[in-house]
Coordinates of N, CA and C and ligand atoms in Angstrom, one line a residue:
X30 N -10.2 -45.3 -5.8 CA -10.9 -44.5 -4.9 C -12.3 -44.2 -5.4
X31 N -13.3 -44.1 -4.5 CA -14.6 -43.7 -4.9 C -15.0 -42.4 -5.2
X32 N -16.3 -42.5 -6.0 CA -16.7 -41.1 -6.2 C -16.5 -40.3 -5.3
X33 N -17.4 -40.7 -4.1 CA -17.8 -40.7 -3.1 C -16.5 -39.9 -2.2
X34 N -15.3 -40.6 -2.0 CA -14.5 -40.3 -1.8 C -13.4 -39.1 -1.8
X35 N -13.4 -39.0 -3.5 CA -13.1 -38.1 -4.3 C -13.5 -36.8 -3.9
X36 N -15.1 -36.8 -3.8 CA -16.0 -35.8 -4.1 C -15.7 -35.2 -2.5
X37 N -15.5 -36.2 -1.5 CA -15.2 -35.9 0.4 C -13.9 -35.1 0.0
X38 N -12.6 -35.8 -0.6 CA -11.2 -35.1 -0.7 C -11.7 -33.6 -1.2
X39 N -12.2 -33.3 -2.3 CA -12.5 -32.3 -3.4 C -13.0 -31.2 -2.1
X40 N -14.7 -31.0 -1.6 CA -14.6 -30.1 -0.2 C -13.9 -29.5 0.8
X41 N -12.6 -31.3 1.0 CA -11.7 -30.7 2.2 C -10.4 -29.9 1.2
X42 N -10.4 -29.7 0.2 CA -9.7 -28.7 -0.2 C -10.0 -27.8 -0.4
X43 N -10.8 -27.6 -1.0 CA -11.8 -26.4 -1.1 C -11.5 -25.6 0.5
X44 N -12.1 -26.4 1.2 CA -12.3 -25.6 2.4 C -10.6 -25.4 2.8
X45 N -9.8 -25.9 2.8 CA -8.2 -25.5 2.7 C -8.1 -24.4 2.2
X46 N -8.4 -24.4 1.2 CA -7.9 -22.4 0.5 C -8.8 -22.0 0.4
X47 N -9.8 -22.1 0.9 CA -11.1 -20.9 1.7 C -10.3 -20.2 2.8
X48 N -10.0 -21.4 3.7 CA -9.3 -20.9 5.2 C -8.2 -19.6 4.7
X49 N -7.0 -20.5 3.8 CA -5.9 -20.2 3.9 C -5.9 -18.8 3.1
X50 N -7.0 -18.2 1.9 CA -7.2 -17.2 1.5 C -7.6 -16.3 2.5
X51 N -8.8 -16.3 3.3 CA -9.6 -15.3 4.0 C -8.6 -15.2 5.4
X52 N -7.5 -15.9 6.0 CA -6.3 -15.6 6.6 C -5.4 -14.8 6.1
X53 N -5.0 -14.9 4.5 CA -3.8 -13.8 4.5 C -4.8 -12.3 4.0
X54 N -6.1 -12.4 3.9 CA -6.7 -11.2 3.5 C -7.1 -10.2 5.1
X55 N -7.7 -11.3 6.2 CA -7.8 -10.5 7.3 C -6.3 -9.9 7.9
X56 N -5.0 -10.3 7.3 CA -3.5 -9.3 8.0 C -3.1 -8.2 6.7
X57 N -3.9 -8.2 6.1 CA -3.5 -7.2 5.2 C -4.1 -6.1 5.7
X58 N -3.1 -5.0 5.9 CA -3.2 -3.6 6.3 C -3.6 -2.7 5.6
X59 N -4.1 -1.5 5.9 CA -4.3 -0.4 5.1 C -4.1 0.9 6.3
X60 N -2.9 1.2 5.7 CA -2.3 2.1 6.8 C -2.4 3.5 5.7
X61 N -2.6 4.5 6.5 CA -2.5 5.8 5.9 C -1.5 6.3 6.1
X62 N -0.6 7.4 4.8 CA 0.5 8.7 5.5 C -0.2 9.4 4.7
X63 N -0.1 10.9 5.1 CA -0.6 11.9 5.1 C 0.1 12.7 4.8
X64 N 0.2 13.9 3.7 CA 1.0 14.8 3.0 C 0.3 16.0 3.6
X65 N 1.3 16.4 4.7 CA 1.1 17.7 5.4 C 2.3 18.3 5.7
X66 N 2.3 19.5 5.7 CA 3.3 21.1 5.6 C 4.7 20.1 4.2
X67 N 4.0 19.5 3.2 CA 5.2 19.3 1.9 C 6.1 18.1 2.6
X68 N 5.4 16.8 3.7 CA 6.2 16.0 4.2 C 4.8 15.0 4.2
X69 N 5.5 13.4 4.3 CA 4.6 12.5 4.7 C 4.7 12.4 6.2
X70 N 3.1 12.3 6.5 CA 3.2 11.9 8.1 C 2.4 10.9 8.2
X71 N 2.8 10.1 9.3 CA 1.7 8.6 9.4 C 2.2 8.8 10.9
X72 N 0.7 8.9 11.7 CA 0.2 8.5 13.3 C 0.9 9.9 13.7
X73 N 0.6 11.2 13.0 CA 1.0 12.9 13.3 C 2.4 12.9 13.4
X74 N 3.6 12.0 13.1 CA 5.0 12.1 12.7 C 5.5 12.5 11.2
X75 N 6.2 13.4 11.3 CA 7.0 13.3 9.7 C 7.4 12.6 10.1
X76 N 7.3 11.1 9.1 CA 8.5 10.3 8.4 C 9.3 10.0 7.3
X77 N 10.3 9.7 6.9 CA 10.9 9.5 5.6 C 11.3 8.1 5.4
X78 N 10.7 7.3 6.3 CA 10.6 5.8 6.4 C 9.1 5.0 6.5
X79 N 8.8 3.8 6.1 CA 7.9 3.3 6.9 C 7.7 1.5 6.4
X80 N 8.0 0.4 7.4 CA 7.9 -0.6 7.0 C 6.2 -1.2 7.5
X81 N 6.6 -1.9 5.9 CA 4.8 -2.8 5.7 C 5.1 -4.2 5.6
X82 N 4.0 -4.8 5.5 CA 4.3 -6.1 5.1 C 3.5 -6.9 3.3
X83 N 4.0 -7.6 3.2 CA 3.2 -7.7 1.7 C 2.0 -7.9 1.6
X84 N 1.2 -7.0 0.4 CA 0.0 -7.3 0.6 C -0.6 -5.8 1.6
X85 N -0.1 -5.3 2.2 CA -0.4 -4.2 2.7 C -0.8 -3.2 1.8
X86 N -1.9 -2.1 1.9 CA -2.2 -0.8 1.4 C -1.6 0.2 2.4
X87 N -1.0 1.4 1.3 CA -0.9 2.3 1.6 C -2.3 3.7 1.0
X88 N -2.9 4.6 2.1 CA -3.7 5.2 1.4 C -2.7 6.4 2.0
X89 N -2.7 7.2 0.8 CA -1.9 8.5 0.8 C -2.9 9.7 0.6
X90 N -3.1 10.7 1.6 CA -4.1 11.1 2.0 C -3.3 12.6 1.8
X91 N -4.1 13.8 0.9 CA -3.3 14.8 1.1 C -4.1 15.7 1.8
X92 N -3.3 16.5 3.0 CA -3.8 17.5 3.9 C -3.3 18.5 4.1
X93 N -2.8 18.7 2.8 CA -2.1 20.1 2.5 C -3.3 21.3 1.6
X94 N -3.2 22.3 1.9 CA -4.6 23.1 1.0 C -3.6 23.5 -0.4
X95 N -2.6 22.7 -1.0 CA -2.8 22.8 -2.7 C -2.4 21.0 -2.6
X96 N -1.8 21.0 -4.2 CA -1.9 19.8 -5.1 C -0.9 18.7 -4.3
X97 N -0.9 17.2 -4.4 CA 0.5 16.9 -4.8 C 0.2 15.8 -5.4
X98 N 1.4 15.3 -6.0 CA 1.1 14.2 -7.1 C 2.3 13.4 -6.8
X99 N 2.0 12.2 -5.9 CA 2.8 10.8 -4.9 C 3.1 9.8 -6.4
X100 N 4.2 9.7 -6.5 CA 4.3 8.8 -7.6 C 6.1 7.7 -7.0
X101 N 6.0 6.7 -8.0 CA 7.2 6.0 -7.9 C 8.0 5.4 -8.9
X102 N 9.0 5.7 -8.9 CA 9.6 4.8 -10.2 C 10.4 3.7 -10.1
X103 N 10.3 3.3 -8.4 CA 11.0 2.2 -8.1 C 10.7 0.6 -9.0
X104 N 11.3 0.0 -9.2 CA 11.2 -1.4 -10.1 C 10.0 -2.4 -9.4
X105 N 10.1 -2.2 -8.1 CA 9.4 -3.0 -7.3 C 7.9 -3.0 -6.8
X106 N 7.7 -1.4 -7.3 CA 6.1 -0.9 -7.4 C 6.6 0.4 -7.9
X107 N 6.4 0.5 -9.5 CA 6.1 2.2 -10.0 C 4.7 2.0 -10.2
X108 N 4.1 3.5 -9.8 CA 2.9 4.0 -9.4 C 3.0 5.6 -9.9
X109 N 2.0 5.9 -10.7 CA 2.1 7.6 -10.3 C 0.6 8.1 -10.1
X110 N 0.0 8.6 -8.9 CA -1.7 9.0 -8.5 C -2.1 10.0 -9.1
X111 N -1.3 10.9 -9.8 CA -1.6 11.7 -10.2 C -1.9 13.2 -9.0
X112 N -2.2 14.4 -9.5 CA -2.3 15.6 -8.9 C -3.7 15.1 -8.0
X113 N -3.8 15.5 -6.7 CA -4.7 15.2 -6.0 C -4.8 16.5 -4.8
X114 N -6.7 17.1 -5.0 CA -6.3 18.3 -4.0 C -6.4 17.9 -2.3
X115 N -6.4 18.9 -1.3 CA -6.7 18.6 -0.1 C -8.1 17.6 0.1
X116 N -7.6 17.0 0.9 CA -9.2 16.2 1.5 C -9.0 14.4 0.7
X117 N -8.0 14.8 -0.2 CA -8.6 12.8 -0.8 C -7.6 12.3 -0.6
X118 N -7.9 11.3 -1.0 CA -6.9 10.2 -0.8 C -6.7 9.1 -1.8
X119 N -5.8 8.4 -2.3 CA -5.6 7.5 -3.3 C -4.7 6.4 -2.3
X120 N -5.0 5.0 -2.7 CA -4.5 3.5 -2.5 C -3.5 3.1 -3.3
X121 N -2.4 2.2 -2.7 CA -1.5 1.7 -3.7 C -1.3 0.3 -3.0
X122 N -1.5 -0.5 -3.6 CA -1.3 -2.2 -3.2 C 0.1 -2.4 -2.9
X123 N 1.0 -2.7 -2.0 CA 2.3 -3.3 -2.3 C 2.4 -4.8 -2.2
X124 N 2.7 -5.4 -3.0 CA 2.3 -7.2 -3.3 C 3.3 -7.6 -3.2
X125 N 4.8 -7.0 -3.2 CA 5.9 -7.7 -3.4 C 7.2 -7.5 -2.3
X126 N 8.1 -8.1 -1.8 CA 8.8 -8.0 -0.6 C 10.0 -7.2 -1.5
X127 N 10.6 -5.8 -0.4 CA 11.6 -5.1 -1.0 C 11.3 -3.5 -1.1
X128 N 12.3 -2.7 -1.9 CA 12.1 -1.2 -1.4 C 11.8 -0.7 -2.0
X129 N 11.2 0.4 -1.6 CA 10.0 1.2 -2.7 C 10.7 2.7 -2.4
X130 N 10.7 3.5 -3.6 CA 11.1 5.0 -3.0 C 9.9 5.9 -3.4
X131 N 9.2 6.3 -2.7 CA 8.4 7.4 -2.8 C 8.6 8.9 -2.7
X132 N 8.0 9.6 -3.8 CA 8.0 11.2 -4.4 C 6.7 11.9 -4.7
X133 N 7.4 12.8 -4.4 CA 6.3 13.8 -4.9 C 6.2 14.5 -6.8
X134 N 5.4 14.5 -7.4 CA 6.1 14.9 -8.6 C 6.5 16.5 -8.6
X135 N 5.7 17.4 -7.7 CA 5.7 19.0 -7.5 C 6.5 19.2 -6.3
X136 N 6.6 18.2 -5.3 CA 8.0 18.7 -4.7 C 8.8 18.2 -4.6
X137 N 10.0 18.2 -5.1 CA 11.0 17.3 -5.1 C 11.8 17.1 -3.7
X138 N 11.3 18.1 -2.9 CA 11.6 17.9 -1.1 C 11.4 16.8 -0.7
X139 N 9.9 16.4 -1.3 CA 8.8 15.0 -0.5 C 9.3 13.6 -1.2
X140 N 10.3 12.9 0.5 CA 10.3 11.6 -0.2 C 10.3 11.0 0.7
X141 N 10.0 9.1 0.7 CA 9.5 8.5 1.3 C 10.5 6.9 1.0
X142 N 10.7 6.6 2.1 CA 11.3 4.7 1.5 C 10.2 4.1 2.6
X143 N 9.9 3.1 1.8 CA 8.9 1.8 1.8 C 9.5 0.7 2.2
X144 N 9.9 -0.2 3.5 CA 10.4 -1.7 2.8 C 9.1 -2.3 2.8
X145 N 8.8 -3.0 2.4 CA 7.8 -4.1 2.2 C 8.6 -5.5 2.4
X146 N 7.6 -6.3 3.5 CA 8.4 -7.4 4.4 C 7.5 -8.4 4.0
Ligands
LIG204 CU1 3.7 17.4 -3.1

């Protein structure tokens, strides 16, 4: 095979996982729930469920006027955000397919299952 050739193959792959990267980055979500009255809500529902797909963000948004601190000790994504007041929000990547259990560390009321698909 020629340089020439080579160097034509070499672009059209390139341009292959250009495409095939900036496609699974535009279906990656970033969906919010929201810690309001000591419960997660996403789209003004308490839920105690919520399925994503991989590669999805979760931004956990607290809207409660004190603390809470969203953490996980599941195998499949442990995370802990730490104490966070009203008004912010922290991100958590989920990269991997399977169940996630989400907590609060101050209320042990507040919990959450994740599948990731
Ligand atoms: Cu809390």
């Amino acid at each position: 095979m020629s340089q020439q050739k080579n160097f034509t193959r070499s672009l059209g792959l390139a341009a292959l996982f250009a495409a095939l990267f900036s496609t699974g980055v535009a279906h990656a979500a970033e969906v919010e729930v929201d810690q309001k009255n000591k419960a997660f809500v996403h789209d003004g529902n308490k839920i105690e469920a919520l399925t994503i797909k991989v590669g999805d963000t979760i931004r956990f948004k607290n809207e409660d006027p004190f603390f809470h601190n969203i953490f996980s000790l599941s195998d499949l994504k442990t995370f802990d955000l730490g104490s966070f007041p009203k008004g912010q929000s922290k991100t958590v990547v989920f990269d991997k397919p399977g169940l996630v259990e989400v907590e609060c560390a101050i209320h042990p009321e507040m919990y959450m299952e994740v599948t990731v698909q």
